């Protein structure tokens, strides 16, 4: 009994000792409170929980601001506690703009003094890689703008620098004097560099007189920016700033078209920016990225212009720079507009290659001949009259220098360009028939092409015999642009009129749908156009390959226009020399373009590229 009593006493005493041992003070609630304050950027709640609240709240607030944080959450994963020291591990997730997230694991340290836990300030509790006086910032990763490339892959527009010309309307002396100075400076630079925009002084004066604050006048290419800036240095209120812009790889390459293309496709070139989260010091300098998402660059925008064809056409026109001359080229199989080349003299009258309206002369006989084939049962072998002159309903029609062939096959009359033959053929058509056939070649159809303003031409209904007579050989009320006749040639090459376009992916609106000509008519028209080059009015061409064409001389008061339209392979063209006289001028320019193109397509090192070299 005494032993049992002793045991019971010992057990009771041991229990008393255990019950008197204090339980450890849990650090978890303090860690949870701090994380709640951290993720809400609650400075008042943070202050009593951390040993250096001033530094902590500065860094936390700078990170919130730098990340543009829309919210944050913290998940406490584990708390390891050893007497007066504890480590809390957690996952931080930041909600960033545009539904982006930044997630990572880190930890904080807690210490206990006199039974009170507090968080020890360390930059790593915000991010494990953060050091003293550093915070996190969200920064964009700029997507490099895409380029604009030609259909043959040459870079035409690329990211670069230009100068924006601005007017502070509150500081300028007067709208008239300011506008005149700007207009003069731009015009002077434009004379040396066609890519420099021009501004009419009167119109600009009106614009800036109505404007308030700073008004943007123009973008000046980098090459001429300093010149314009120097010219306007003393003009009060004028400011010129350098800024990023799309610039021409070759300023002389179709400058007007490239300027329009740049404006249309600007948004397509931007791409999507990426983003990064960087460790940044108090001065804003970034040390390293803790998160990186690269940009998504936009694909290059392709336009239909072919750099080799455009350059070949421009080079062909150089000898006639003082005359108004144009070459327009189209790819028949696709409708790609390959080249629009004009001399500076032509530029003075605007975009005559696409919009100019001129009598087409004998080039129009392509349409008349097709009407005879399609509607009158003619064939290339049909015997037709080709007198030197012919009186048709009172209109005396005369062949060039009055030549006469007598009765010959239609193909020969076409190759030798008998006015009398096609005037008679057209006269015998019904009113509206020639106009209808013209539209089957695209002539008289309107095309709304993004990036270009165009007019194909017009053909009279021909209510009177006289209208039909003159229309048959491209005189009277017939009108066409070089673009319109390039479509005529494209129709023959392709079998039907292609839908023309400039910018890949941009839709061209066509004013009306027209049924194509019969395959037989197209085949026979091709045969006759080939005869023009082999033994007709264009037989002197030297360029290689099978060339199909039709010459034309359109008489007007004071002279005549020289025309040539046709195709070779998958390249259709129309060449115009305004008041150029006989068609020989247009044929020579076209021949030169094709020779230039042949040379450009030769392998490097070929003899034709050497001085004195040439095509056989």
XYZ file of C-alpha atoms in Angstrom:
616
model
C 0.000 0.000 0.000
C 2.840 2.371 0.807
C 4.451 1.646 -2.634
C 1.144 2.300 -4.439
C 0.674 5.596 -2.644
C 4.171 6.692 -3.635
C 3.536 5.908 -7.262
C 0.295 7.874 -7.261
C 1.988 10.863 -5.674
C 4.737 10.771 -8.330
C 2.227 10.643 -11.153
C 0.255 13.528 -9.717
C 3.403 15.620 -9.359
C 4.521 14.790 -12.929
C 1.143 15.792 -14.280
C 1.418 19.051 -12.435
C 4.827 19.733 -13.995
C 3.503 19.045 -17.523
C 0.469 21.227 -17.053
C 2.656 24.126 -15.941
C 4.915 24.047 -19.153
C 3.761 26.984 -21.421
C 2.626 26.193 -24.990
C 4.743 27.895 -27.768
C 3.359 31.216 -29.160
C 2.241 30.506 -32.784
C 3.715 32.866 -35.442
C 1.185 31.837 -38.066
C -1.496 34.479 -37.319
C 1.048 37.306 -37.614
C 2.312 35.898 -40.899
C -1.268 35.673 -42.176
C -2.041 39.249 -41.076
C 1.073 40.574 -42.754
C 0.354 38.811 -46.047
C -3.195 40.167 -46.001
C -1.834 43.689 -45.509
C 0.834 43.141 -48.165
C -1.624 42.009 -50.830
C -3.913 44.979 -50.210
C -1.049 47.489 -49.883
C -2.475 48.526 -46.514
C 0.282 50.677 -44.998
C -1.561 51.179 -41.710
C -1.930 47.457 -41.159
C 1.644 46.730 -42.247
C 3.243 49.213 -39.825
C 2.661 47.397 -36.503
C 3.593 44.015 -37.971
C 7.115 44.752 -39.278
C 10.306 46.081 -37.771
C 11.033 48.713 -40.495
C 7.641 49.870 -41.662
C 8.911 52.987 -43.442
C 11.215 51.105 -45.816
C 8.748 48.239 -46.191
C 5.821 50.423 -47.185
C 7.993 52.416 -49.623
C 9.129 49.273 -51.449
C 5.717 47.615 -51.375
C 4.004 50.761 -52.656
C 6.667 51.253 -55.359
C 6.150 47.653 -56.497
C 2.388 48.071 -56.579
C 2.771 51.210 -58.661
C 5.529 49.792 -60.843
C 3.553 46.642 -61.609
C 0.363 48.657 -62.201
C -1.112 45.925 -60.029
C -4.851 45.466 -60.186
C -4.733 43.099 -57.214
C -2.679 40.465 -55.455
C -3.198 37.256 -53.506
C -0.904 35.333 -51.172
C -1.141 31.661 -50.286
C 0.643 30.683 -47.053
C 2.246 27.326 -47.734
C 4.211 26.560 -44.552
C 5.420 28.110 -41.289
C 8.527 26.620 -39.666
C 8.974 27.805 -36.099
C 11.925 27.341 -33.697
C 11.545 29.117 -30.353
C 11.863 32.824 -31.183
C 12.462 32.472 -34.930
C 9.974 31.474 -37.663
C 10.057 31.246 -41.454
C 6.858 31.566 -43.492
C 6.873 30.281 -47.071
C 4.160 31.553 -49.406
C 3.143 32.066 -53.043
C 2.496 35.581 -54.307
C 0.287 36.141 -57.321
C -0.064 39.599 -58.844
C -2.921 40.501 -61.151
C -1.527 42.784 -63.850
C -3.226 44.794 -66.642
C -4.673 42.970 -69.673
C -5.319 39.795 -67.663
C -1.626 39.087 -67.161
C -0.305 37.404 -63.998
C 2.989 37.236 -62.151
C 3.340 34.281 -59.770
C 6.327 33.165 -57.681
C 7.303 31.646 -54.306
C 9.172 33.532 -51.582
C 9.372 33.710 -47.809
C 9.632 36.023 -44.838
C 11.252 35.767 -41.413
C 9.510 36.474 -38.106
C 11.162 37.047 -34.716
C 9.603 36.935 -31.254
C 10.446 39.423 -28.512
C 8.643 39.381 -25.170
C 6.011 37.085 -26.599
C 5.264 39.322 -29.606
C 5.997 38.152 -33.153
C 7.009 40.685 -35.821
C 8.145 40.439 -39.411
C 11.771 41.206 -40.132
C 12.062 43.566 -43.093
C 13.913 42.085 -46.047
C 13.382 43.062 -49.729
C 13.116 39.349 -50.525
C 9.718 39.155 -48.827
C 8.422 41.084 -51.878
C 10.452 39.014 -54.348
C 13.306 36.571 -53.678
C 15.656 38.362 -56.107
C 14.998 41.868 -54.777
C 17.849 43.795 -53.137
C 18.044 46.980 -51.103
C 16.373 50.048 -52.621
C 14.838 47.971 -55.397
C 11.287 47.231 -56.490
C 9.438 45.495 -59.326
C 8.151 47.192 -62.473
C 6.043 46.039 -65.401
C 7.543 47.232 -68.665
C 6.566 46.671 -72.304
C 8.695 44.711 -74.740
C 8.193 46.655 -77.928
C 7.308 44.707 -81.034
C 9.528 45.858 -83.866
C 7.256 47.191 -86.619
C 6.967 44.928 -89.620
C 8.219 45.945 -93.022
C 6.324 46.503 -96.235
C 7.738 44.290 -98.954
C 7.251 44.067 -102.695
C 5.699 41.103 -104.436
C 9.213 39.886 -105.237
C 10.325 40.154 -101.606
C 12.265 43.440 -101.596
C 11.922 45.594 -98.474
C 10.209 48.862 -99.403
C 9.184 50.408 -96.075
C 11.069 49.735 -92.847
C 11.186 51.136 -89.292
C 13.267 54.273 -89.106
C 13.236 57.929 -88.137
C 11.469 60.940 -89.609
C 10.808 64.525 -88.563
C 7.361 65.764 -87.595
C 6.766 69.400 -88.488
C 4.523 71.132 -85.932
C 3.146 74.632 -85.488
C 2.397 76.067 -82.059
C -0.525 78.241 -83.080
C -0.292 80.307 -79.884
C 3.288 81.329 -80.633
C 3.228 81.906 -84.414
C 3.310 85.465 -85.693
C 0.587 85.009 -88.329
C -0.980 82.063 -90.098
C -0.182 83.498 -93.541
C 3.517 84.156 -92.988
C 4.021 80.886 -91.150
C 2.249 78.878 -93.842
C 4.222 80.593 -96.609
C 7.546 79.839 -94.909
C 6.615 76.186 -94.379
C 5.350 75.796 -97.940
C 8.540 77.292 -99.374
C 10.773 75.071 -97.216
C 8.902 71.900 -98.143
C 8.791 72.778 -101.838
C 12.526 73.406 -101.919
C 13.239 70.049 -100.289
C 10.708 68.326 -102.567
C 12.561 69.525 -105.654
C 15.504 67.376 -104.569
C 13.577 64.583 -102.887
C 10.092 63.666 -104.120
C 9.326 61.895 -100.836
C 9.100 65.253 -99.061
C 5.419 66.252 -98.886
C 4.279 69.568 -100.271
C 1.747 71.920 -98.683
C -0.217 74.640 -100.401
C 0.414 77.877 -98.511
C -3.142 79.204 -98.733
C -4.731 75.942 -97.600
C -2.225 75.515 -94.774
C -2.797 79.083 -93.605
C -6.519 78.366 -93.338
C -5.882 75.127 -91.416
C -3.546 76.594 -88.813
C -5.714 79.696 -88.391
C -8.556 77.431 -87.225
C -6.365 75.141 -85.114
C -5.773 75.471 -81.395
C -2.585 74.536 -79.580
C -0.053 72.491 -81.541
C -0.913 71.513 -85.111
C 0.839 68.706 -87.017
C 1.679 69.824 -90.556
C 3.723 67.041 -92.151
C 6.215 64.225 -91.716
C 9.549 64.969 -93.368
C 11.887 62.099 -94.321
C 15.083 61.854 -92.294
C 17.306 62.701 -95.255
C 15.680 66.135 -95.628
C 14.705 66.714 -92.001
C 17.703 68.809 -90.989
C 17.453 70.881 -94.165
C 13.819 71.771 -93.491
C 14.612 72.364 -89.825
C 17.385 74.819 -90.720
C 15.160 76.610 -93.247
C 12.489 77.171 -90.589
C 14.796 77.834 -87.640
C 13.830 81.513 -87.404
C 10.093 81.036 -87.952
C 8.360 81.626 -84.653
C 6.087 78.820 -83.453
C 7.502 76.126 -85.776
C 8.802 73.009 -84.032
C 10.387 69.961 -85.700
C 10.691 66.774 -83.633
C 12.455 63.546 -84.497
C 10.309 60.442 -84.035
C 10.026 56.809 -85.060
C 8.378 56.260 -88.431
C 8.210 53.921 -91.391
C 10.705 55.092 -93.981
C 11.343 54.237 -97.619
C 14.243 51.875 -98.188
C 14.705 53.656 -101.526
C 13.210 57.176 -101.443
C 13.013 57.273 -105.233
C 10.921 54.080 -105.485
C 7.278 55.012 -106.244
C 7.290 57.653 -103.469
C 3.681 58.780 -103.837
C 2.330 55.235 -103.722
C 4.556 54.224 -100.814
C 3.350 57.241 -98.814
C -0.252 56.160 -99.302
C 0.521 52.529 -98.515
C 2.262 53.523 -95.291
C -0.815 55.383 -94.092
C -3.187 52.537 -94.915
C -1.234 49.652 -93.395
C 0.259 51.476 -90.381
C -1.871 49.553 -87.880
C -1.054 46.229 -89.516
C 2.668 46.831 -89.032
C 2.601 47.349 -85.272
C 2.369 43.790 -83.973
C 1.625 42.979 -80.305
C 3.997 44.152 -77.596
C 5.361 41.671 -75.102
C 5.960 42.413 -71.429
C 8.572 42.002 -68.734
C 8.774 42.440 -64.983
C 12.106 43.961 -64.067
C 14.004 44.627 -60.862
C 14.413 48.392 -60.833
C 16.383 50.713 -58.533
C 15.139 53.984 -57.098
C 16.455 55.841 -60.156
C 14.428 53.657 -62.531
C 17.364 51.662 -63.898
C 16.530 48.012 -64.567
C 18.922 45.300 -63.375
C 17.355 42.051 -64.487
C 14.058 40.562 -65.581
C 12.198 38.225 -63.276
C 9.537 37.566 -65.899
C 9.759 37.947 -69.676
C 7.213 37.469 -72.434
C 8.466 38.324 -75.899
C 6.488 40.387 -78.417
C 4.431 38.958 -81.234
C 5.676 40.848 -84.294
C 3.265 41.471 -87.130
C 4.021 39.697 -90.386
C 5.380 41.802 -93.211
C 2.754 43.471 -95.361
C 3.160 42.595 -99.015
C 2.151 44.949 -101.784
C 1.816 44.080 -105.427
C 4.549 46.355 -106.760
C 7.487 44.355 -108.087
C 10.774 46.062 -107.296
C 12.469 44.834 -110.475
C 9.582 45.755 -112.762
C 9.125 49.169 -111.135
C 12.838 49.909 -111.338
C 13.043 48.692 -114.937
C 10.143 50.982 -115.886
C 11.614 53.971 -114.056
C 14.972 53.453 -115.756
C 13.276 53.204 -119.150
C 11.656 56.602 -118.605
C 14.852 58.402 -117.606
C 15.750 59.512 -121.167
C 12.354 61.222 -121.537
C 12.272 62.829 -118.068
C 11.334 66.184 -119.590
C 8.240 64.717 -121.266
C 5.052 63.392 -119.740
C 5.481 59.640 -119.989
C 4.024 56.711 -118.045
C 4.386 52.934 -117.840
C 1.860 50.843 -115.913
C 2.335 47.099 -115.486
C -0.068 44.451 -114.163
C 0.274 40.711 -113.547
C -2.569 39.197 -115.634
C -2.887 35.971 -113.645
C -3.455 37.685 -110.300
C -4.292 41.360 -110.860
C -1.188 42.515 -108.974
C -0.277 46.043 -110.022
C 3.439 45.568 -110.616
C 4.600 49.041 -111.589
C 3.355 52.608 -111.876
C 6.193 54.721 -113.236
C 5.882 58.362 -114.255
C 8.324 61.062 -115.220
C 8.525 64.162 -113.051
C 6.979 66.097 -115.918
C 3.972 63.754 -115.735
C 3.778 64.207 -111.961
C 2.944 67.863 -112.462
C -0.467 66.806 -113.784
C -1.017 64.329 -110.956
C -1.421 60.582 -111.145
C -1.959 60.322 -114.888
C -0.873 56.691 -115.012
C -3.931 55.607 -113.039
C -6.335 58.492 -113.489
C -5.435 60.304 -116.709
C -8.040 60.160 -119.451
C -6.671 60.223 -122.989
C -7.938 59.054 -126.374
C -6.351 55.598 -126.775
C -5.917 55.707 -130.535
C -5.279 52.438 -132.314
C -4.568 50.501 -129.112
C -8.344 50.492 -128.779
C -8.532 48.260 -131.857
C -7.968 45.367 -129.435
C -11.509 46.015 -128.192
C -12.941 46.646 -131.663
C -11.341 43.518 -133.100
C -12.703 41.437 -130.210
C -16.173 42.871 -130.851
C -15.893 41.803 -134.494
C -14.747 38.327 -133.469
C -17.396 37.963 -130.765
C -20.409 39.617 -132.383
C -19.864 39.644 -136.169
C -18.470 36.192 -136.806
C -15.056 37.469 -137.817
C -11.853 35.403 -137.604
C -8.201 36.401 -138.002
C -8.412 35.049 -141.557
C -11.595 36.939 -142.510
C -10.986 39.141 -145.553
C -11.624 42.797 -144.788
C -11.108 46.019 -146.708
C -8.253 48.376 -145.859
C -8.540 51.366 -148.219
C -6.309 54.375 -147.575
C -9.371 56.540 -146.916
C -13.041 55.787 -146.524
C -16.143 57.923 -146.259
C -18.357 56.450 -143.549
C -21.610 58.330 -143.066
C -19.867 61.567 -143.994
C -16.790 60.986 -141.826
C -13.595 60.682 -143.871
C -11.400 58.103 -142.142
C -7.734 58.026 -143.185
C -4.991 55.529 -142.443
C -1.604 56.681 -141.207
C -0.051 58.649 -144.093
C -2.859 57.261 -146.249
C -1.424 53.754 -146.692
C -3.760 51.191 -148.292
C -3.660 47.386 -148.250
C -6.753 46.569 -150.275
C -8.565 43.417 -149.180
C -6.515 41.520 -146.603
C -7.032 39.104 -143.692
C -8.240 40.773 -140.503
C -5.010 39.739 -138.773
C -2.947 41.758 -141.271
C -5.260 44.776 -141.008
C -4.813 44.613 -137.238
C -1.036 44.186 -137.394
C -0.692 47.118 -139.832
C -3.306 49.144 -137.904
C -5.838 50.015 -140.618
C -8.095 52.773 -139.299
C -10.564 52.291 -142.118
C -11.030 48.583 -141.332
C -11.915 49.092 -137.681
C -13.920 52.266 -138.206
C -16.166 50.306 -140.596
C -16.340 47.312 -138.235
C -17.384 49.491 -135.303
C -19.929 51.416 -137.338
C -21.703 48.145 -138.116
C -22.111 47.284 -134.435
C -25.338 48.067 -132.623
C -25.396 50.956 -130.145
C -23.932 49.849 -126.806
C -22.222 46.732 -128.152
C -18.737 48.246 -128.282
C -19.196 49.687 -124.805
C -20.241 46.243 -123.518
C -17.230 44.525 -125.054
C -14.978 47.243 -123.616
C -16.213 46.404 -120.132
C -15.343 42.770 -120.798
C -11.777 44.072 -120.976
C -12.197 46.117 -117.775
C -12.419 49.378 -119.703
C -15.276 51.450 -118.295
C -15.473 49.389 -115.085
C -14.668 51.177 -111.820
C -12.289 49.599 -109.315
C -12.115 50.818 -105.724
C -8.578 49.724 -104.856
C -7.300 50.398 -101.305
C -4.257 52.614 -101.641
C -4.980 53.828 -105.166
C -7.341 56.119 -107.018
C -8.046 54.787 -110.504
C -10.105 55.424 -113.609
C -10.052 52.901 -116.425
C -11.773 54.938 -119.113
C -15.054 55.267 -120.959
C -16.573 54.225 -124.290
C -19.593 55.965 -125.808
C -22.822 54.054 -126.277
C -22.609 55.037 -129.919
C -26.154 56.154 -130.551
C -25.117 57.728 -133.885
C -23.067 56.089 -136.662
C -20.461 58.864 -136.358
C -19.837 58.039 -132.669
C -19.414 54.364 -133.515
C -17.144 55.160 -136.474
C -14.679 57.267 -134.459
C -14.791 54.955 -131.469
C -13.681 51.990 -133.578
C -10.120 53.277 -133.883
C -9.823 54.980 -130.484
C -10.844 58.523 -131.380
C -13.996 60.528 -130.790
C -15.295 60.034 -127.255
C -13.101 57.051 -126.387
C -10.994 57.718 -123.290
C -8.593 55.492 -121.385
C -5.905 55.659 -118.744
C -2.663 53.690 -118.994
C -4.029 51.618 -116.109
C -7.196 50.893 -118.101
C -5.235 49.753 -121.147
C -2.951 47.618 -118.967
C -6.133 45.826 -117.862
C -7.158 45.406 -121.501
C -3.835 43.702 -122.214
C -4.162 41.658 -119.010
C -7.557 40.413 -120.162
C -6.111 39.056 -123.386
C -3.240 37.382 -121.536
C -5.412 35.922 -118.761
C -8.604 35.096 -120.662
C -10.667 37.395 -118.461
C -10.101 40.649 -116.625
C -8.262 40.091 -113.334
C -9.306 42.064 -110.270
C -6.484 44.550 -109.726
C -5.059 45.197 -106.263
C -2.147 46.889 -104.547
C -2.080 45.662 -100.931
C -2.264 41.936 -100.286
C -5.321 41.093 -98.210
C -7.136 44.354 -98.996
C -10.358 43.843 -100.945
C -10.934 45.623 -104.263
C -14.530 46.604 -104.950
C -15.648 46.214 -108.564
C -18.506 48.394 -109.809
C -20.112 45.622 -111.851
C -19.680 41.980 -112.733
C -19.144 41.401 -116.453
C -19.230 38.050 -118.231
C -15.902 37.186 -119.880
C -15.343 36.961 -123.600
C -15.402 33.559 -125.256
C -12.234 31.509 -125.217
C -12.175 31.555 -129.032
C -12.281 35.358 -129.123
C -9.428 35.586 -126.637
C -7.329 33.059 -128.560
C -7.844 34.891 -131.848
C -7.083 38.267 -130.264
C -3.826 36.883 -128.911
C -2.899 35.670 -132.387
C -3.465 39.108 -133.882
C -1.561 40.904 -131.107
C 1.397 38.614 -131.680
C 1.393 39.580 -135.376
C 1.756 43.245 -134.401
C 5.165 42.426 -132.912
C 6.358 39.821 -135.390
C 5.511 41.628 -138.638
C 3.438 44.675 -137.793
C 3.826 48.141 -136.326
C 5.938 46.969 -133.353
C 8.244 44.616 -135.236
C 11.392 46.515 -134.271
C 11.454 45.401 -130.631
C 14.701 43.871 -129.358
C 13.624 42.407 -125.999
C 13.513 38.639 -125.779
C 10.504 36.399 -125.318
C 7.105 36.296 -127.000
C 5.674 39.798 -126.883
C 2.050 40.534 -127.779
C 0.898 44.096 -128.296
C -0.919 46.858 -130.091
C 0.442 50.254 -131.017
C -1.516 53.472 -131.093
C -1.250 57.112 -132.079
C -4.119 59.207 -130.778
C -4.555 62.475 -132.629
C -5.580 65.565 -130.685
C -5.429 69.269 -131.328
C -1.775 70.230 -131.289
C -0.262 66.799 -131.818
C -0.783 63.162 -130.928
C -0.196 60.768 -128.046
C 2.033 57.707 -128.450
C 0.681 54.435 -127.043
C 1.719 50.810 -126.770
C -0.095 48.110 -124.765
C 0.477 44.398 -124.571
C 2.035 41.603 -122.556
C 4.907 39.171 -122.304
C 4.504 36.030 -120.221
C 2.708 37.106 -117.012
C 3.473 40.797 -117.410
C 0.977 43.141 -119.069
C 1.821 46.767 -119.738
C 0.594 50.039 -121.160
C 2.937 52.858 -122.108
C 1.906 56.427 -122.886
C 3.966 59.372 -124.060
C 1.777 62.462 -123.941
C 2.179 64.376 -127.216
C 4.869 61.853 -128.079
C 3.919 61.667 -131.758
C 4.026 58.259 -133.406
C 3.691 55.033 -131.459
C 7.401 54.336 -132.004
C 8.178 56.400 -128.892
C 5.968 54.238 -126.672
C 7.241 51.008 -128.242
C 10.850 52.075 -127.605
C 10.193 52.834 -123.937
C 8.430 49.507 -123.460
C 11.240 47.682 -125.204
C 13.746 49.402 -122.925
C 11.753 48.381 -119.839
C 11.681 44.730 -120.921
C 15.403 44.743 -121.712
C 16.123 46.314 -118.303
C 14.007 43.650 -116.664
C 15.803 40.882 -118.541
C 19.130 42.244 -117.346
C 17.912 42.517 -113.755
C 16.827 38.875 -113.831
C 20.177 37.578 -115.099
C 22.444 35.822 -112.560
C 25.152 38.056 -111.028
C 28.330 37.994 -113.054
C 26.584 37.351 -116.355
C 28.171 39.165 -119.277
C 25.101 41.341 -119.725
C 25.903 42.997 -116.399
C 29.429 43.878 -117.415
C 30.326 47.235 -119.003
C 29.513 47.000 -122.672
C 27.563 43.796 -122.097
C 24.067 43.260 -123.313
C 21.435 40.759 -124.171
C 21.858 38.840 -127.420
